[in-house]
JSON list of C-alpha atoms in Angstrom, two decimals:
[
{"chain": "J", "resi": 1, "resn": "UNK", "atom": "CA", "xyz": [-98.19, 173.13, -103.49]},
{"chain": "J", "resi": 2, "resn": "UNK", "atom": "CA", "xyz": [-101.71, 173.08, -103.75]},
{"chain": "J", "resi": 3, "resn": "UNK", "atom": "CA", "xyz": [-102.37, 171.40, -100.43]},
{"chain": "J", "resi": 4, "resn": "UNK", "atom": "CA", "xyz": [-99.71, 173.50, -98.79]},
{"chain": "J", "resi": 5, "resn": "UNK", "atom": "CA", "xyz": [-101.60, 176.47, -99.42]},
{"chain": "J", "resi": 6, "resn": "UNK", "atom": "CA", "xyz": [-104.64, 174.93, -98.46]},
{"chain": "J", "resi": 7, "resn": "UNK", "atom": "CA", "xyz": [-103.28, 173.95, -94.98]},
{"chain": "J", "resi": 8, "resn": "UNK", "atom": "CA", "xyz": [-101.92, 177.40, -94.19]},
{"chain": "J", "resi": 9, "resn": "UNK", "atom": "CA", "xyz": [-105.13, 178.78, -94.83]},
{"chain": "J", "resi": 10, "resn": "UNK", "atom": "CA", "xyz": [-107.15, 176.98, -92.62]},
{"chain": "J", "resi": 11, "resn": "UNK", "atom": "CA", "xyz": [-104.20, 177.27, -90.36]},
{"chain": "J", "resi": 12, "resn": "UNK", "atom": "CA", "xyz": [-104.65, 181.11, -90.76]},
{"chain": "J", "resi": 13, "resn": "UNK", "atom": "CA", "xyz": [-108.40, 180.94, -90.30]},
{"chain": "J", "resi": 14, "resn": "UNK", "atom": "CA", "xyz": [-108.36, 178.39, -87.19]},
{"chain": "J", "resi": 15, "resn": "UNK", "atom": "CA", "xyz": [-106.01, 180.76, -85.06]},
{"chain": "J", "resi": 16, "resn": "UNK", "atom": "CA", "xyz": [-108.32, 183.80, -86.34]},
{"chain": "J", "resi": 17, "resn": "UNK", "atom": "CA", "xyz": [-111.06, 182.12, -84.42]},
{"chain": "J", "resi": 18, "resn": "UNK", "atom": "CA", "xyz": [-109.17, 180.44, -81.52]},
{"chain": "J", "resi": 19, "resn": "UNK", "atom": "CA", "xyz": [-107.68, 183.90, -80.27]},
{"chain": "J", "resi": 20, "resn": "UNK", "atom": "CA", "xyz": [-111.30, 185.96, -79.10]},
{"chain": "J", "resi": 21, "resn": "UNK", "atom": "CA", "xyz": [-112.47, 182.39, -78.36]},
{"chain": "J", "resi": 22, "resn": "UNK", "atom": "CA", "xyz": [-109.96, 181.90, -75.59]},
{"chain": "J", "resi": 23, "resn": "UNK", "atom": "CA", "xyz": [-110.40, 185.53, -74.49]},
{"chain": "J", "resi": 24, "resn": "UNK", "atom": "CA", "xyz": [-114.47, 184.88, -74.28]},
{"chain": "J", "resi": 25, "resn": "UNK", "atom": "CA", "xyz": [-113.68, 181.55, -72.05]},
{"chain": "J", "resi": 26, "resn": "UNK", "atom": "CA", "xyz": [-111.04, 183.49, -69.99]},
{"chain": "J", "resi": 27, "resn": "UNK", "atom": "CA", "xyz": [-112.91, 186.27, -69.61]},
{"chain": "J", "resi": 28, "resn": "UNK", "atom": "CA", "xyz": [-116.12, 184.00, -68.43]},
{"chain": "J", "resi": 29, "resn": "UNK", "atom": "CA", "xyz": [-113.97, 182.41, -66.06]},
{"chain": "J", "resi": 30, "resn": "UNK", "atom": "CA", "xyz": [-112.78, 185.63, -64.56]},
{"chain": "J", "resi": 31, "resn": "UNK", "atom": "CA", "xyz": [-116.29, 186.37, -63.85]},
{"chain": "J", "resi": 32, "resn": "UNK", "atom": "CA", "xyz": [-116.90, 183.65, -61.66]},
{"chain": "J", "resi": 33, "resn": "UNK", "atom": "CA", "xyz": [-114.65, 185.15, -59.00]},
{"chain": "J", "resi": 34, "resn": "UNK", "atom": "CA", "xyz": [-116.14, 187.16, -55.83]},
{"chain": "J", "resi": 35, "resn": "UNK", "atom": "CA", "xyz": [-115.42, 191.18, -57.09]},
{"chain": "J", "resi": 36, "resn": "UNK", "atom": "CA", "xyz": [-113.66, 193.44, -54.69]},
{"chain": "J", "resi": 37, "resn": "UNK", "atom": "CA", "xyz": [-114.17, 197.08, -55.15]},
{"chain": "J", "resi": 38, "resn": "UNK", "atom": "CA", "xyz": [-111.02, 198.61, -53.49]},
{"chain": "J", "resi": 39, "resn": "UNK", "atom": "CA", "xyz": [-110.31, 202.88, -53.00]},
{"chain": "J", "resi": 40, "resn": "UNK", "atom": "CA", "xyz": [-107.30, 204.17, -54.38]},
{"chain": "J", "resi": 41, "resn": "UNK", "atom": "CA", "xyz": [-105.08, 204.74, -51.04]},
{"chain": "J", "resi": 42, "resn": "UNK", "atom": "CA", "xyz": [-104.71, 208.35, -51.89]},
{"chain": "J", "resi": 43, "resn": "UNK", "atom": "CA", "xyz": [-108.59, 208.36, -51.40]},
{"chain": "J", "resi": 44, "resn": "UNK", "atom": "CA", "xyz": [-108.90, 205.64, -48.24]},
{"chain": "J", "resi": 45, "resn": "UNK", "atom": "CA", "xyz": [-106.71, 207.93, -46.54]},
{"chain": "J", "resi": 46, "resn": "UNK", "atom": "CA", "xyz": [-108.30, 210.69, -47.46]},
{"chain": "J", "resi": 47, "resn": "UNK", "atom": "CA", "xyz": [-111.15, 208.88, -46.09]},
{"chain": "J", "resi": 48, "resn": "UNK", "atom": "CA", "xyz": [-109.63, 207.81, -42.95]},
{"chain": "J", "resi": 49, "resn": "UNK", "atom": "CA", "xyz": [-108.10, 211.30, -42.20]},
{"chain": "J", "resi": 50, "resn": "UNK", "atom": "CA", "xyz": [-111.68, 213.00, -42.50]},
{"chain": "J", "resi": 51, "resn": "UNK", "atom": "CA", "xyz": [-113.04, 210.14, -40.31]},
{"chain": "J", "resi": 52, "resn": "UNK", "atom": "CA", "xyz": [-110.08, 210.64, -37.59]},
{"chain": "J", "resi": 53, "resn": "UNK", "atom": "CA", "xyz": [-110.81, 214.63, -37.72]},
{"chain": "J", "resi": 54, "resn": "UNK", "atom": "CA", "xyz": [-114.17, 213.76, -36.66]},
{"chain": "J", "resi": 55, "resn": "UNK", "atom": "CA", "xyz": [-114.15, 211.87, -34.15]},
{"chain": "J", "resi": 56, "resn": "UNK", "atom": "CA", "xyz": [-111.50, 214.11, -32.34]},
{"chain": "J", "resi": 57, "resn": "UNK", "atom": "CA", "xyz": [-113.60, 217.12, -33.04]},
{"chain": "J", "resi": 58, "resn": "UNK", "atom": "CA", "xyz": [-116.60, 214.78, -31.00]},
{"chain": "J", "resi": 59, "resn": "UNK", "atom": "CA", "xyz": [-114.14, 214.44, -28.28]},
{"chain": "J", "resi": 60, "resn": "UNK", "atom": "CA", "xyz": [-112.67, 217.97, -28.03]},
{"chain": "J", "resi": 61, "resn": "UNK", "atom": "CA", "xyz": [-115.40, 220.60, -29.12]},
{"chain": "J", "resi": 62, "resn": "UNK", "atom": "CA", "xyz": [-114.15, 223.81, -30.20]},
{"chain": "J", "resi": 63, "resn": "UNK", "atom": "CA", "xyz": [-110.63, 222.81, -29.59]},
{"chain": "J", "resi": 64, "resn": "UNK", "atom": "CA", "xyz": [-108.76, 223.25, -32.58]},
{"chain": "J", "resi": 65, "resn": "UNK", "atom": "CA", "xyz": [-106.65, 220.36, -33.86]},
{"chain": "J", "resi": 66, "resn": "UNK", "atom": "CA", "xyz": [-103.10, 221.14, -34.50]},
{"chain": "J", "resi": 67, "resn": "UNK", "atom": "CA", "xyz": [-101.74, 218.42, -36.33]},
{"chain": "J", "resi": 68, "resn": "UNK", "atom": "CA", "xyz": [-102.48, 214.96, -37.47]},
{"chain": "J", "resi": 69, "resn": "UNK", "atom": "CA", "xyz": [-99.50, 212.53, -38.01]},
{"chain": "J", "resi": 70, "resn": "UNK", "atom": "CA", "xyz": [-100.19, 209.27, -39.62]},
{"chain": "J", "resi": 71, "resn": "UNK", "atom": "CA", "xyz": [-98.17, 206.49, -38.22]},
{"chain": "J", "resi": 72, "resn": "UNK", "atom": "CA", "xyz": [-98.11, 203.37, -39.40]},
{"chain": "J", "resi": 73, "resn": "UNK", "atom": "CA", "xyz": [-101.18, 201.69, -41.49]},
{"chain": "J", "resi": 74, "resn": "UNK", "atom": "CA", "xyz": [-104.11, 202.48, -39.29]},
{"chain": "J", "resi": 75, "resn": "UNK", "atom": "CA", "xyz": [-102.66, 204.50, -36.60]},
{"chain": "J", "resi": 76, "resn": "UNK", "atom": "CA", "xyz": [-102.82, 208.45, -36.34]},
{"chain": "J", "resi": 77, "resn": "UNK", "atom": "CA", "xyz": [-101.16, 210.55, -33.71]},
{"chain": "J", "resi": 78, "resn": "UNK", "atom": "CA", "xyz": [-102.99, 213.51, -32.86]},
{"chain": "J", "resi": 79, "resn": "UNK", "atom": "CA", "xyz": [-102.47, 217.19, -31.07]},
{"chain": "J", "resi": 80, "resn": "UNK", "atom": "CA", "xyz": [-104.97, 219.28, -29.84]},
{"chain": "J", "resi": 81, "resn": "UNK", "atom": "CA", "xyz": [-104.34, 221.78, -27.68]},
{"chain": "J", "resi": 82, "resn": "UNK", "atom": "CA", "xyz": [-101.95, 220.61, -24.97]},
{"chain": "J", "resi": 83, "resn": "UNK", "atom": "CA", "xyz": [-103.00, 216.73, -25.44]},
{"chain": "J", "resi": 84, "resn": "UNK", "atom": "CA", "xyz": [-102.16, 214.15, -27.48]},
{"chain": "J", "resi": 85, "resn": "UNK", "atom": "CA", "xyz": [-103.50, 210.89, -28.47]},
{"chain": "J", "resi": 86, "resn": "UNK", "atom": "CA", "xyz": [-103.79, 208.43, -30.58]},
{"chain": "J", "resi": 87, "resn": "UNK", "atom": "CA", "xyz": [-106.35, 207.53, -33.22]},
{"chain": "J", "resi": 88, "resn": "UNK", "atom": "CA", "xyz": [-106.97, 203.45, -34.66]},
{"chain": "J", "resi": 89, "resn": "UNK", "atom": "CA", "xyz": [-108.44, 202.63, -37.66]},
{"chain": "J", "resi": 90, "resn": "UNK", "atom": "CA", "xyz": [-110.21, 199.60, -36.71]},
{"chain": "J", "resi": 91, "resn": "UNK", "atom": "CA", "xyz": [-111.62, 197.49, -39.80]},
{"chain": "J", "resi": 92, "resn": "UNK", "atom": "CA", "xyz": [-115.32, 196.07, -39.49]},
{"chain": "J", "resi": 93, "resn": "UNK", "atom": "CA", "xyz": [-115.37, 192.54, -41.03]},
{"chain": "J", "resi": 94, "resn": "UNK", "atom": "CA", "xyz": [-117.90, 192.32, -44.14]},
{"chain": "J", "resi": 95, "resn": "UNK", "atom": "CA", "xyz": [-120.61, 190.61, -44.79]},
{"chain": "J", "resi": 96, "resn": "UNK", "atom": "CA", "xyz": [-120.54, 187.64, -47.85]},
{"chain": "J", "resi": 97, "resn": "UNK", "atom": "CA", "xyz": [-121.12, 188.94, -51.06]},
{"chain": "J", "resi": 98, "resn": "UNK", "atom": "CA", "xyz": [-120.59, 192.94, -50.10]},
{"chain": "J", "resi": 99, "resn": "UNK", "atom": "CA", "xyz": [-118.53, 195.10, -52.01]},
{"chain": "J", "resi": 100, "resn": "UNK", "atom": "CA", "xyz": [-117.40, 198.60, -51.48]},
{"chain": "J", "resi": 101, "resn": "UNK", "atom": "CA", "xyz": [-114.82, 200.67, -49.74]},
{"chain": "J", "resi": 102, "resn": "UNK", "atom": "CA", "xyz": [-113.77, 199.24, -46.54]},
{"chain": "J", "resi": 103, "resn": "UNK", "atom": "CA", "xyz": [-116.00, 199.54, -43.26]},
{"chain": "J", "resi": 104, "resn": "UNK", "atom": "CA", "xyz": [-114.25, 200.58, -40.41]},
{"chain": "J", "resi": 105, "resn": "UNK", "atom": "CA", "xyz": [-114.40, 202.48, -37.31]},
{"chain": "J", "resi": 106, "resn": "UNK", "atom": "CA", "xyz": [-112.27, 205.26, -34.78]},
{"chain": "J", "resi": 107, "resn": "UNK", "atom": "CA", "xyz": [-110.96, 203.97, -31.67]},
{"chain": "J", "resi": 108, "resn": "UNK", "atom": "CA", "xyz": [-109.26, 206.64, -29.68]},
{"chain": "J", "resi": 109, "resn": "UNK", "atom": "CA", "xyz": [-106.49, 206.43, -26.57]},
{"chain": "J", "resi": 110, "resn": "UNK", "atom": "CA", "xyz": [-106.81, 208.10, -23.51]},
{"chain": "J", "resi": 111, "resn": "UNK", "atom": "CA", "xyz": [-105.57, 211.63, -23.93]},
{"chain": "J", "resi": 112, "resn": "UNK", "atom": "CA", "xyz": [-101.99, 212.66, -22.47]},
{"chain": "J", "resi": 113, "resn": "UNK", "atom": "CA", "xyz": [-102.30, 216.36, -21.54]},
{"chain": "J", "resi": 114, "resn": "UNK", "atom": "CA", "xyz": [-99.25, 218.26, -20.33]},
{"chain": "J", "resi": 115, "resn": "UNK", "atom": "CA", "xyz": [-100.05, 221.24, -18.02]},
{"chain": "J", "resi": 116, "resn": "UNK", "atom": "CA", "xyz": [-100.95, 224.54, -19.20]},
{"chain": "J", "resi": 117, "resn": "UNK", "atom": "CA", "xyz": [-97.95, 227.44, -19.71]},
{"chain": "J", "resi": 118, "resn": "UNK", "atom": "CA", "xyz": [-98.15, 230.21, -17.26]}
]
């Protein structure tokens, strides 16, 4: 009985030390990896939206924009005025080793403008 008891306390101390050992070598192994620091998509497109606003606003000063239809991922259809277009999120690639919300850029279409109501 005596060695019994011995055994299942050193069986009880060995796992109390193997558990936050394995978490310590897991969690140093995790840090090895690249890190990726990714936007909620609520906020990317939030982001995107504010980005697509601008660039029509650049193209059709003092216009007003009356709506803003998202697509598909990446693509916006747009109204202003009588036109319509469409807005594409184009991503820029990133350099090695940068992290941070994605880079990317506005590519408009050619407007399609219907004639004006008399």
């Amino acid at each position: 009985m005596k060695y019994f008891l011995r055994s299942e306390h050193f069986k009880q101390r060995h796992n109390a030390f193997a558990v936050p050992f394995l978490g310590a070598a897991l969690f140093m192994v995790l840090l090895t990896f690249p890190a990726h620091a990714v936007l909620a998509p609520n906020v990317e497109a939030g982001r995107e939206l504010a980005s697509v606003t601008e660039a029509v606003g650049k193209r059709f000063p003092g216009q007003p924009i009356q709506s803003i239809t998202r697509q598909e991922s990446g693509s916006y259809d747009v109204r202003v005025g009588t036109c319509r277009l469409k807005a594409r999120i184009i991503t820029q690639p990133t350099p090695q080793g940068m992290v941070g919300p994605r880079q990317y850029t506005v590519r408009l279409t050619r407007p399609k403008c219907a004639a004006a109501k008399q």
